[in-house]
Amino acid sequence: MKVWVSLALLVAFLPLGQRFALRSAEKSGEAAEIRASYRRPATIPFPDDNPYSAAKAGLGQMLFFDPLLSRSRTVSCATCHNPSLSWGDGLARAIGENPKGLPLRSPSLIDVAFSEPLGWDGKFSDIESVTFGPITGRANMNLTEAELIDRLSAAPAYGDAFASAFGDSAITRPRIEAALATFERTIVAGESPFDRWIMGDDAAISAPAKRGFEIFNGKGRCSSCHSGPSFTDGSFQDIGTATDDDVGRGRLFPTSQKLRYAFKTPTLRDVARRAPYMHDGSVATVEQVIELYDKGGIDRPSRSPSIRPLYLTADEKSDLIAFLQTLTASSPTAPFPDVPGQRAP
């Protein structure tokens, strides 16, 4: 018969020095495991019904940067998702064809392949289904599906590109969706100092940033939602800020108390240069975001259980900011991968 003895009980009978060494080893192992959970994946997921091809990604890139996709021929996908602005637009609210703007901020497309469903309220099941939302949205690009297909059909370069990507020059809505989605899945975060640190370069980030990482995964409870290589678990949370009819995912699930005021957890990749913040662009700086979370937001039934006062000290807040700054890549985007399923090095 085998007797299973609790590790905690076993430790209690060890000499003090051995107990300290064992606990230190346990802590070190746990820290290594946490760091490993943030390592970048080696591949990009592409769906079986829309596999990667270089020709399809190239066509998607053409479409993404082409203002032909808007009624006025002045607005492209890149207007709201600018590579030089970490695939956002730097505005509190997106602006399309209507100068009054849209009600929500443009989310960054960094690591979008890893974060379905999409949209601040999650109304899009995948990247393909997002495509015609902004194109046909009256306040956004304001172009009908039929007009878009007519415009693309009149451009010889697009006939050739569709033929290369799909085998013939027919231009259809599903092909436009597939091409844009393929290109957008290649938008992955560039390498940051944090990535170099977790891969073994101990000098890649500062001592305050290392302390900030511990706060991020501990007292700050940030990793409750901002977890994994993209620093988001893809969940929808009420963080206690939205009010009135700004109910987020609650609009899709009106009987759900927990989803009322819930919005998608965004990636924190390049977060230091993606101000302003929140779904409505209502917070101007990272420092103000941390103050908001430190206070805990509006106490109500829908508020996430992870959101409550943190009581961070000034030094802890400073360390947390130092860590968040290490998530900024040296380049705002990684080079687009050329090999199916592989992310850029």
CSV table of C-alpha atoms in Angstrom, one decimal:
chain,number,residue,atom,x,y,z
A,1,MET,CA,0.0,0.0,0.0
A,2,LYS,CA,1.2,3.5,-0.9
A,3,VAL,CA,0.8,6.4,1.5
A,4,TRP,CA,0.3,9.8,-0.2
A,5,VAL,CA,1.6,12.6,2.0
A,6,SER,CA,0.7,16.2,1.6
A,7,LEU,CA,3.6,18.3,0.4
A,8,ALA,CA,2.6,21.0,2.9
A,9,LEU,CA,2.8,18.5,5.7
A,10,LEU,CA,6.1,17.1,4.5
A,11,VAL,CA,7.6,20.6,4.4
A,12,ALA,CA,6.6,21.2,8.0
A,13,PHE,CA,9.0,18.5,9.1
A,14,LEU,CA,12.0,19.7,7.1
A,15,PRO,CA,14.7,21.8,8.6
A,16,LEU,CA,14.2,25.5,8.2
A,17,GLY,CA,16.9,25.9,5.5
A,18,GLN,CA,15.5,23.0,3.4
A,19,ARG,CA,12.0,24.4,3.8
A,20,PHE,CA,13.2,27.8,2.5
A,21,ALA,CA,15.0,26.2,-0.4
A,22,LEU,CA,12.0,24.1,-1.4
A,23,ARG,CA,9.6,27.0,-1.2
A,24,SER,CA,12.0,29.2,-3.2
A,25,ALA,CA,12.2,26.4,-5.8
A,26,GLU,CA,8.4,26.2,-5.9
A,27,LYS,CA,8.1,30.0,-6.3
A,28,SER,CA,10.7,30.0,-9.0
A,29,GLY,CA,8.9,27.2,-10.9
A,30,GLU,CA,5.6,29.0,-10.6
A,31,ALA,CA,7.1,32.2,-11.9
A,32,ALA,CA,8.7,30.4,-14.9
A,33,GLU,CA,5.3,28.8,-15.6
A,34,ILE,CA,3.6,32.2,-15.6
A,35,ARG,CA,6.2,33.7,-17.9
A,36,ALA,CA,5.9,30.7,-20.3
A,37,SER,CA,2.1,31.3,-20.5
A,38,TYR,CA,2.8,34.6,-22.3
A,39,ARG,CA,5.2,33.3,-24.9
A,40,ARG,CA,4.2,34.1,-28.5
A,41,PRO,CA,2.7,31.2,-30.5
A,42,ALA,CA,4.7,29.8,-33.4
A,43,THR,CA,1.7,29.7,-35.8
A,44,ILE,CA,-1.3,31.7,-36.8
A,45,PRO,CA,-4.6,29.9,-36.8
A,46,PHE,CA,-6.4,29.9,-40.2
A,47,PRO,CA,-9.8,28.3,-40.6
A,48,ASP,CA,-10.2,25.2,-42.7
A,49,ASP,CA,-12.7,26.9,-45.0
A,50,ASN,CA,-10.3,29.9,-45.5
A,51,PRO,CA,-6.8,28.6,-45.5
A,52,TYR,CA,-3.8,30.8,-45.9
A,53,SER,CA,-2.3,31.5,-49.3
A,54,ALA,CA,0.2,34.3,-50.2
A,55,ALA,CA,-2.0,35.3,-53.2
A,56,LYS,CA,-5.1,35.6,-51.0
A,57,ALA,CA,-3.2,37.6,-48.3
A,58,GLY,CA,-1.8,39.9,-51.0
A,59,LEU,CA,-5.2,40.5,-52.4
A,60,GLY,CA,-6.5,41.3,-48.9
A,61,GLN,CA,-3.7,43.7,-48.4
A,62,MET,CA,-4.6,45.5,-51.6
A,63,LEU,CA,-8.2,45.8,-50.5
A,64,PHE,CA,-7.3,46.9,-46.9
A,65,PHE,CA,-5.4,50.0,-48.0
A,66,ASP,CA,-7.7,50.9,-50.9
A,67,PRO,CA,-10.1,53.9,-50.4
A,68,LEU,CA,-12.1,52.5,-53.3
A,69,LEU,CA,-13.9,50.6,-50.6
A,70,SER,CA,-15.7,53.8,-49.4
A,71,ARG,CA,-18.4,55.8,-51.1
A,72,SER,CA,-16.2,59.0,-51.2
A,73,ARG,CA,-13.1,57.1,-52.2
A,74,THR,CA,-11.3,58.7,-49.3
A,75,VAL,CA,-11.6,56.1,-46.5
A,76,SER,CA,-10.0,52.7,-46.4
A,77,CYS,CA,-9.8,50.0,-43.7
A,78,ALA,CA,-6.4,51.5,-42.8
A,79,THR,CA,-8.0,54.8,-42.0
A,80,CYS,CA,-9.2,53.3,-38.7
A,81,HIS,CA,-6.5,50.6,-38.5
A,82,ASN,CA,-3.3,52.4,-39.3
A,83,PRO,CA,-0.1,50.3,-39.1
A,84,SER,CA,1.9,53.3,-37.9
A,85,LEU,CA,-0.6,53.8,-35.0
A,86,SER,CA,-0.4,50.1,-33.9
A,87,TRP,CA,-3.3,49.3,-36.1
A,88,GLY,CA,-5.7,51.7,-34.5
A,89,ASP,CA,-6.3,55.4,-35.3
A,90,GLY,CA,-5.4,57.3,-32.1
A,91,LEU,CA,-8.9,58.8,-31.8
A,92,ALA,CA,-11.4,58.5,-29.0
A,93,ARG,CA,-14.1,57.6,-31.5
A,94,ALA,CA,-13.7,56.2,-35.0
A,95,ILE,CA,-14.5,58.6,-37.9
A,96,GLY,CA,-15.6,57.3,-41.3
A,97,GLU,CA,-17.7,59.0,-44.0
A,98,ASN,CA,-19.8,60.8,-41.4
A,99,PRO,CA,-17.7,63.6,-39.7
A,100,LYS,CA,-19.8,63.2,-36.5
A,101,GLY,CA,-18.0,59.9,-36.0
A,102,LEU,CA,-19.0,56.6,-34.6
A,103,PRO,CA,-20.0,55.8,-31.0
A,104,LEU,CA,-17.0,53.5,-30.3
A,105,ARG,CA,-13.2,53.6,-30.6
A,106,SER,CA,-11.5,51.7,-33.3
A,107,PRO,CA,-9.9,48.6,-31.8
A,108,SER,CA,-6.4,47.6,-32.7
A,109,LEU,CA,-6.1,44.7,-35.1
A,110,ILE,CA,-2.9,43.4,-33.5
A,111,ASP,CA,-3.3,39.6,-33.0
A,112,VAL,CA,-6.9,39.7,-34.2
A,113,ALA,CA,-6.5,36.1,-35.4
A,114,PHE,CA,-6.3,35.0,-31.8
A,115,SER,CA,-9.3,36.9,-30.4
A,116,GLU,CA,-12.5,35.8,-32.0
A,117,PRO,CA,-15.4,36.7,-31.6
A,118,LEU,CA,-14.8,40.3,-32.5
A,119,GLY,CA,-16.3,43.7,-31.9
A,120,TRP,CA,-16.6,45.5,-28.6
A,121,ASP,CA,-19.8,43.6,-28.0
A,122,GLY,CA,-18.7,40.4,-29.7
A,123,LYS,CA,-21.4,40.5,-32.4
A,124,PHE,CA,-19.0,39.2,-35.1
A,125,SER,CA,-18.3,35.5,-34.9
A,126,ASP,CA,-15.1,35.6,-36.9
A,127,ILE,CA,-13.0,38.0,-39.0
A,128,GLU,CA,-14.8,37.2,-42.2
A,129,SER,CA,-18.1,38.3,-40.8
A,130,VAL,CA,-16.7,41.7,-39.8
A,131,THR,CA,-15.8,42.8,-43.3
A,132,PHE,CA,-19.0,44.3,-44.7
A,133,GLY,CA,-20.1,45.8,-41.4
A,134,PRO,CA,-17.8,48.8,-41.8
A,135,ILE,CA,-17.9,48.8,-45.6
A,136,THR,CA,-21.7,49.2,-45.7
A,137,GLY,CA,-22.1,51.1,-42.4
A,138,ARG,CA,-23.6,54.5,-43.3
A,139,ALA,CA,-21.4,56.4,-40.8
A,140,ASN,CA,-18.4,54.4,-41.7
A,141,MET,CA,-17.5,53.6,-45.3
A,142,ASN,CA,-21.0,53.9,-46.6
A,143,LEU,CA,-20.7,51.7,-49.7
A,144,THR,CA,-23.2,49.1,-50.9
A,145,GLU,CA,-22.1,45.6,-51.6
A,146,ALA,CA,-23.2,45.9,-55.3
A,147,GLU,CA,-21.3,49.1,-55.8
A,148,LEU,CA,-18.1,47.7,-54.3
A,149,ILE,CA,-18.2,44.7,-56.6
A,150,ASP,CA,-18.9,46.9,-59.6
A,151,ARG,CA,-15.9,49.1,-58.7
A,152,LEU,CA,-13.5,46.2,-58.2
A,153,SER,CA,-14.8,44.5,-61.4
A,154,ALA,CA,-13.9,47.6,-63.4
A,155,ALA,CA,-10.3,47.5,-62.2
A,156,PRO,CA,-8.1,45.1,-64.2
A,157,ALA,CA,-5.6,44.7,-61.4
A,158,TYR,CA,-8.3,43.3,-59.1
A,159,GLY,CA,-9.4,40.8,-61.8
A,160,ASP,CA,-5.9,39.5,-61.9
A,161,ALA,CA,-5.5,39.4,-58.1
A,162,PHE,CA,-8.8,37.5,-57.6
A,163,ALA,CA,-7.8,35.1,-60.3
A,164,SER,CA,-4.4,34.5,-58.6
A,165,ALA,CA,-6.1,34.0,-55.2
A,166,PHE,CA,-9.1,32.0,-56.2
A,167,GLY,CA,-8.4,30.4,-59.6
A,168,ASP,CA,-10.7,32.7,-61.6
A,169,SER,CA,-11.5,36.5,-61.8
A,170,ALA,CA,-15.0,36.3,-60.3
A,171,ILE,CA,-15.4,39.0,-57.6
A,172,THR,CA,-17.9,38.1,-54.9
A,173,ARG,CA,-18.7,39.0,-51.4
A,174,PRO,CA,-17.4,35.7,-49.9
A,175,ARG,CA,-14.1,36.1,-51.7
A,176,ILE,CA,-13.7,39.7,-50.6
A,177,GLU,CA,-14.4,38.6,-47.0
A,178,ALA,CA,-11.9,35.7,-47.3
A,179,ALA,CA,-9.1,37.8,-48.7
A,180,LEU,CA,-9.4,40.6,-46.2
A,181,ALA,CA,-9.7,38.1,-43.3
A,182,THR,CA,-6.6,36.3,-44.5
A,183,PHE,CA,-4.5,39.5,-44.6
A,184,GLU,CA,-5.8,40.6,-41.2
A,185,ARG,CA,-4.9,37.4,-39.6
A,186,THR,CA,-1.3,38.1,-40.5
A,187,ILE,CA,-1.3,41.2,-38.4
A,188,VAL,CA,0.7,40.0,-35.4
A,189,ALA,CA,2.5,41.9,-32.6
A,190,GLY,CA,6.1,42.7,-33.2
A,191,GLU,CA,8.7,41.5,-30.7
A,192,SER,CA,8.8,43.6,-27.5
A,193,PRO,CA,11.3,43.9,-24.7
A,194,PHE,CA,8.9,41.7,-22.6
A,195,ASP,CA,9.1,38.9,-25.2
A,196,ARG,CA,12.9,39.0,-25.1
A,197,TRP,CA,12.8,38.8,-21.3
A,198,ILE,CA,10.6,35.8,-21.1
A,199,MET,CA,12.8,34.1,-23.7
A,200,GLY,CA,15.8,34.4,-21.4
A,201,ASP,CA,17.3,37.9,-21.8
A,202,ASP,CA,17.2,39.0,-18.2
A,203,ALA,CA,18.5,42.5,-19.1
A,204,ALA,CA,15.7,43.2,-21.6
A,205,ILE,CA,13.5,44.9,-19.0
A,206,SER,CA,14.2,46.9,-15.9
A,207,ALA,CA,13.8,45.9,-12.2
A,208,PRO,CA,10.7,48.1,-11.8
A,209,ALA,CA,9.1,46.4,-14.9
A,210,LYS,CA,9.8,43.0,-13.4
A,211,ARG,CA,8.1,44.1,-10.2
A,212,GLY,CA,5.3,45.4,-12.3
A,213,PHE,CA,4.9,42.0,-13.9
A,214,GLU,CA,4.5,40.5,-10.5
A,215,ILE,CA,1.8,43.1,-9.6
A,216,PHE,CA,0.1,42.4,-13.0
A,217,ASN,CA,-0.2,38.8,-12.2
A,218,GLY,CA,-0.8,39.2,-8.5
A,219,LYS,CA,-2.2,42.1,-6.5
A,220,GLY,CA,-3.4,44.1,-9.5
A,221,ARG,CA,-5.4,41.1,-10.8
A,222,CYS,CA,-4.8,42.3,-14.4
A,223,SER,CA,-4.1,38.8,-15.7
A,224,SER,CA,-7.6,37.7,-14.7
A,225,CYS,CA,-8.6,39.1,-18.1
A,226,HIS,CA,-5.4,40.2,-19.8
A,227,SER,CA,-3.8,36.8,-20.0
A,228,GLY,CA,-1.8,34.8,-22.6
A,229,PRO,CA,0.5,35.9,-25.4
A,230,SER,CA,-1.9,38.6,-26.7
A,231,PHE,CA,-2.7,39.8,-23.2
A,232,THR,CA,-6.4,39.2,-23.5
A,233,ASP,CA,-8.6,36.1,-22.8
A,234,GLY,CA,-11.1,37.4,-25.3
A,235,SER,CA,-13.8,37.7,-22.6
A,236,PHE,CA,-16.4,40.3,-22.1
A,237,GLN,CA,-16.4,42.2,-18.8
A,238,ASP,CA,-18.2,45.0,-17.0
A,239,ILE,CA,-15.3,46.9,-15.5
A,240,GLY,CA,-17.7,49.4,-13.8
A,241,THR,CA,-17.4,52.4,-16.1
A,242,ALA,CA,-20.2,52.3,-18.8
A,243,THR,CA,-23.6,53.8,-17.9
A,244,ASP,CA,-27.1,54.4,-19.2
A,245,ASP,CA,-27.8,52.6,-22.6
A,246,ASP,CA,-24.1,51.9,-23.3
A,247,VAL,CA,-24.6,48.3,-22.4
A,248,GLY,CA,-22.1,46.5,-24.7
A,249,ARG,CA,-22.7,42.8,-25.0
A,250,GLY,CA,-25.8,43.2,-22.9
A,251,ARG,CA,-27.6,44.5,-26.1
A,252,LEU,CA,-27.2,41.0,-27.6
A,253,PHE,CA,-28.2,39.2,-24.4
A,254,PRO,CA,-30.8,41.5,-22.8
A,255,THR,CA,-31.8,39.0,-20.1
A,256,SER,CA,-28.2,38.4,-18.9
A,257,GLN,CA,-27.4,40.4,-15.8
A,258,LYS,CA,-23.6,39.6,-16.0
A,259,LEU,CA,-23.3,40.8,-19.6
A,260,ARG,CA,-24.9,44.1,-19.1
A,261,TYR,CA,-22.2,46.8,-19.6
A,262,ALA,CA,-19.7,44.1,-20.6
A,263,PHE,CA,-17.2,45.0,-23.4
A,264,LYS,CA,-14.5,42.9,-24.9
A,265,THR,CA,-11.1,42.7,-23.1
A,266,PRO,CA,-8.6,44.4,-25.6
A,267,THR,CA,-5.1,43.3,-26.2
A,268,LEU,CA,-2.4,45.1,-24.2
A,269,ARG,CA,0.2,44.7,-27.0
A,270,ASP,CA,1.6,48.2,-27.8
A,271,VAL,CA,-0.7,49.6,-25.2
A,272,ALA,CA,1.6,52.5,-24.3
A,273,ARG,CA,1.2,54.0,-27.7
A,274,ARG,CA,-2.5,53.3,-28.3
A,275,ALA,CA,-4.1,56.1,-26.3
A,276,PRO,CA,-6.9,57.0,-25.7
A,277,TYR,CA,-8.3,53.9,-23.9
A,278,MET,CA,-11.5,52.0,-23.2
A,279,HIS,CA,-14.2,51.1,-25.7
A,280,ASP,CA,-15.4,54.8,-25.9
A,281,GLY,CA,-11.9,56.4,-25.7
A,282,SER,CA,-12.9,58.1,-22.5
A,283,VAL,CA,-9.6,57.6,-20.7
A,284,ALA,CA,-6.6,59.6,-22.0
A,285,THR,CA,-3.6,58.0,-20.4
A,286,VAL,CA,-2.3,54.6,-19.1
A,287,GLU,CA,-1.9,56.3,-15.7
A,288,GLN,CA,-5.6,57.2,-15.6
A,289,VAL,CA,-6.5,53.7,-16.6
A,290,ILE,CA,-4.6,52.3,-13.6
A,291,GLU,CA,-6.3,54.9,-11.3
A,292,LEU,CA,-9.7,53.7,-12.7
A,293,TYR,CA,-8.9,50.1,-11.9
A,294,ASP,CA,-7.5,50.9,-8.6
A,295,LYS,CA,-10.8,52.5,-7.5
A,296,GLY,CA,-12.8,49.5,-8.7
A,297,GLY,CA,-15.5,51.1,-10.8
A,298,ILE,CA,-19.2,51.2,-10.2
A,299,ASP,CA,-20.3,48.5,-7.8
A,300,ARG,CA,-23.3,46.7,-9.4
A,301,PRO,CA,-24.5,43.2,-10.1
A,302,SER,CA,-22.9,43.1,-13.5
A,303,ARG,CA,-19.5,44.2,-12.4
A,304,SER,CA,-16.7,41.6,-13.0
A,305,PRO,CA,-15.7,39.9,-9.7
A,306,SER,CA,-12.1,40.8,-10.6
A,307,ILE,CA,-12.9,44.5,-10.4
A,308,ARG,CA,-12.8,45.9,-6.9
A,309,PRO,CA,-10.5,48.4,-5.2
A,310,LEU,CA,-6.9,47.4,-5.4
A,311,TYR,CA,-5.2,49.8,-2.9
A,312,LEU,CA,-2.0,50.0,-5.0
A,313,THR,CA,0.7,52.2,-3.6
A,314,ALA,CA,2.3,54.9,-5.7
A,315,ASP,CA,5.4,52.8,-6.2
A,316,GLU,CA,3.3,49.8,-7.3
A,317,LYS,CA,1.4,51.9,-9.8
A,318,SER,CA,4.8,53.2,-11.2
A,319,ASP,CA,6.1,49.6,-11.4
A,320,LEU,CA,2.9,48.5,-13.2
A,321,ILE,CA,3.3,51.3,-15.8
A,322,ALA,CA,7.0,50.3,-16.3
A,323,PHE,CA,5.9,46.8,-17.1
A,324,LEU,CA,3.2,47.8,-19.5
A,325,GLN,CA,5.7,49.9,-21.4
A,326,THR,CA,7.7,46.7,-22.1
A,327,LEU,CA,4.8,45.4,-24.2
A,328,THR,CA,5.6,48.0,-26.9
A,329,ALA,CA,7.4,46.4,-29.9
A,330,SER,CA,10.4,48.1,-31.5
A,331,SER,CA,8.3,48.1,-34.7
A,332,PRO,CA,4.5,48.7,-34.5
A,333,THR,CA,3.9,45.5,-36.4
A,334,ALA,CA,5.8,42.3,-37.2
A,335,PRO,CA,6.6,41.6,-40.9
A,336,PHE,CA,3.8,39.7,-42.6
A,337,PRO,CA,4.5,36.0,-42.7
A,338,ASP,CA,5.0,34.4,-46.1
A,339,VAL,CA,4.7,30.7,-45.0
A,340,PRO,CA,1.2,29.3,-44.4
A,341,GLY,CA,0.4,29.1,-40.7
A,342,GLN,CA,3.8,30.6,-39.6
A,343,ARG,CA,4.1,33.8,-37.7
A,344,ALA,CA,7.0,36.2,-38.5
A,345,PRO,CA,10.1,35.8,-36.3
